[in-house]
Amino acid sequence: MFKQSFLPIEHKEIQILILGSLPGDKSIHEQQYYAHPQNRFWKLMQHIFNKTAPLSYPQKLDLLLENQIGLWDVCARAKRKGSMDLDIVEEIPNDLPHFISQHPRLETIIFNGQKAHHVYEKHFTKSEHYQYYTLPSTSPANARYSLEKLLQEWSLLLKKD
């Protein structure tokens, strides 16, 4: 069954673009990025940007945008049984070159996990104008990374001092 990506979370001033692979079933059902309660993405963002109170989904998106961070997926559509990245096949990518060209302040592209990076490299060529980083996936399937270990890795790129 084909599953589809969401619209990007963005504005013209983003400096960082975080790319996932494709929304999981819970995210698709909720129509929200990283909606699975065990996905650590939003917990990481709240820790990195010192937000302790629970945030609504619109507040989570605002948190990213306030920090000049955009969010999207490499895959526009793909076949996938369940929510595991390993099961993504027949992917059709989003038009990332066009998206990137529309964001003149963009400097850094971060892949949320290996699958997002792999699919990007399969369909696109990296540009010397951007820095690219592949960070450990925030998915609950990436059990070998604790929240603390993810926080260490992700904070290096996102924390503004």
Coordinates of C-alpha atoms in Angstrom, one line a residue:
M1 CA 0.0 0.0 0.0
F2 CA 1.3 3.4 -0.9
K3 CA 1.8 5.9 1.9
Q4 CA 2.3 9.6 1.5
S5 CA 4.3 12.3 3.0
F6 CA 2.9 15.5 4.5
L7 CA 3.5 19.1 3.4
P8 CA 6.8 20.5 4.7
I9 CA 7.0 22.6 7.8
E10 CA 8.9 25.7 6.7
H11 CA 9.3 29.4 6.1
K12 CA 11.8 31.3 4.0
E13 CA 14.2 31.9 6.9
I14 CA 15.0 28.3 7.7
Q15 CA 18.7 27.6 8.1
I16 CA 18.4 23.9 8.9
L17 CA 16.2 21.2 7.2
I18 CA 15.6 18.0 9.0
L19 CA 14.6 15.2 6.7
G20 CA 12.9 12.0 7.8
S21 CA 12.1 9.1 5.5
L22 CA 8.2 8.8 5.4
P23 CA 5.6 9.2 8.2
G24 CA 4.7 6.1 10.1
D25 CA 1.2 4.7 10.4
K26 CA 0.5 6.6 13.7
S27 CA 1.7 9.9 12.2
I28 CA -0.5 9.3 9.1
H29 CA -3.5 8.6 11.2
E30 CA -2.9 11.7 13.4
Q31 CA -1.7 13.8 10.4
Q32 CA 1.2 14.9 12.5
Y33 CA 5.0 14.5 12.1
Y34 CA 6.4 12.0 14.7
A35 CA 3.1 11.3 16.3
H36 CA 4.0 7.9 17.7
P37 CA 4.3 8.4 21.5
Q38 CA 7.6 6.4 21.7
N39 CA 9.3 8.4 18.9
R40 CA 11.8 10.7 20.6
F41 CA 11.9 13.5 18.1
W42 CA 9.7 16.0 19.9
K43 CA 11.2 15.1 23.3
L44 CA 14.6 15.9 21.8
M45 CA 13.5 19.2 20.4
Q46 CA 11.9 20.2 23.7
H47 CA 15.1 19.3 25.6
I48 CA 17.4 21.1 23.1
F49 CA 15.4 24.3 23.1
N50 CA 14.6 24.2 26.9
K51 CA 10.9 23.8 26.7
T52 CA 9.7 21.8 29.7
A53 CA 6.0 22.1 29.6
P54 CA 4.0 19.8 27.3
L55 CA 3.5 21.4 23.9
S56 CA 0.6 21.1 21.6
Y57 CA 1.4 20.0 18.0
P58 CA 1.1 23.6 16.7
Q59 CA 3.5 24.7 19.5
K60 CA 5.9 22.0 18.5
L61 CA 5.9 23.2 14.9
D62 CA 6.4 26.8 16.1
L63 CA 9.3 25.7 18.2
L64 CA 11.1 24.4 15.1
L65 CA 10.3 27.5 13.0
E66 CA 11.3 29.9 15.8
N67 CA 14.7 28.2 15.6
Q68 CA 14.9 28.4 11.8
I69 CA 14.4 24.7 11.4
G70 CA 12.3 23.1 8.6
L71 CA 10.9 19.6 8.6
W72 CA 10.0 17.3 5.7
D73 CA 10.5 13.8 4.4
V74 CA 12.7 12.5 1.6
C75 CA 9.9 10.3 0.3
A76 CA 6.8 11.8 -1.2
R77 CA 5.2 8.4 -1.6
A78 CA 6.3 4.8 -1.1
K79 CA 5.0 1.4 -0.5
R80 CA 5.4 0.2 3.1
K81 CA 3.8 -2.5 5.1
G82 CA 3.6 -1.1 8.7
S83 CA 5.9 1.7 9.9
M84 CA 9.4 0.3 9.7
D85 CA 11.9 2.2 7.5
L86 CA 13.4 -1.1 6.3
D87 CA 10.1 -1.9 4.6
I88 CA 10.0 1.2 2.4
V89 CA 10.1 0.2 -1.3
E90 CA 9.2 1.9 -4.6
E91 CA 9.8 5.3 -3.2
I92 CA 9.0 8.5 -5.1
P93 CA 11.0 11.4 -3.7
N94 CA 9.8 14.8 -2.8
D95 CA 11.1 17.6 -5.0
L96 CA 13.9 18.5 -2.6
P97 CA 16.1 20.3 -5.1
H98 CA 13.3 22.8 -5.8
F99 CA 12.5 23.1 -2.1
I100 CA 16.1 23.7 -1.2
S101 CA 16.4 26.4 -4.0
Q102 CA 13.5 28.3 -2.4
H103 CA 15.3 28.7 0.9
P104 CA 18.3 31.0 0.5
R105 CA 19.3 30.9 4.2
L106 CA 19.5 27.1 4.3
E107 CA 22.9 25.9 5.3
T108 CA 22.5 22.5 6.9
I109 CA 20.5 19.3 6.0
I110 CA 20.1 16.7 8.7
F111 CA 18.9 13.2 8.0
N112 CA 16.8 11.7 10.8
G113 CA 18.3 8.2 10.4
Q114 CA 20.1 6.1 7.8
K115 CA 17.1 5.4 5.7
A116 CA 16.4 9.1 5.0
H117 CA 20.1 9.5 4.0
H118 CA 20.1 6.4 1.8
V119 CA 17.0 7.4 -0.1
Y120 CA 18.3 11.0 -0.6
E121 CA 21.6 9.7 -2.0
K122 CA 19.7 7.3 -4.3
H123 CA 17.7 10.1 -5.9
F124 CA 19.8 13.3 -5.5
T125 CA 23.4 14.6 -5.5
K126 CA 24.6 16.5 -2.6
S127 CA 25.7 20.1 -3.2
E128 CA 28.9 21.6 -1.9
H129 CA 26.8 24.6 -0.7
Y130 CA 25.3 22.7 2.2
Q131 CA 26.5 20.7 5.2
Y132 CA 24.9 17.3 5.5
Y133 CA 24.7 15.2 8.6
T134 CA 23.1 11.8 9.3
L135 CA 22.0 11.6 12.9
P136 CA 20.7 8.5 14.8
S137 CA 17.0 7.9 14.1
T138 CA 14.6 9.1 16.8
S139 CA 12.3 6.1 16.0
P140 CA 11.5 3.7 18.8
A141 CA 12.9 1.0 16.5
N142 CA 16.3 2.5 17.2
A143 CA 16.4 1.1 20.7
R144 CA 20.2 1.0 21.0
Y145 CA 20.1 4.8 21.4
S146 CA 18.7 6.1 24.7
L147 CA 17.1 9.6 24.8
E148 CA 20.3 10.8 26.6
K149 CA 22.6 9.5 23.8
L150 CA 20.3 10.9 21.1
L151 CA 20.3 14.2 22.9
Q152 CA 24.1 14.3 22.9
E153 CA 24.3 13.7 19.1
W154 CA 21.4 16.0 18.1
S155 CA 22.4 18.8 20.4
L156 CA 25.7 19.3 18.7
L157 CA 24.0 20.5 15.6
L158 CA 20.9 22.2 16.9
K159 CA 21.8 24.0 20.1
K160 CA 22.5 27.6 19.6
D161 CA 24.8 29.2 22.1

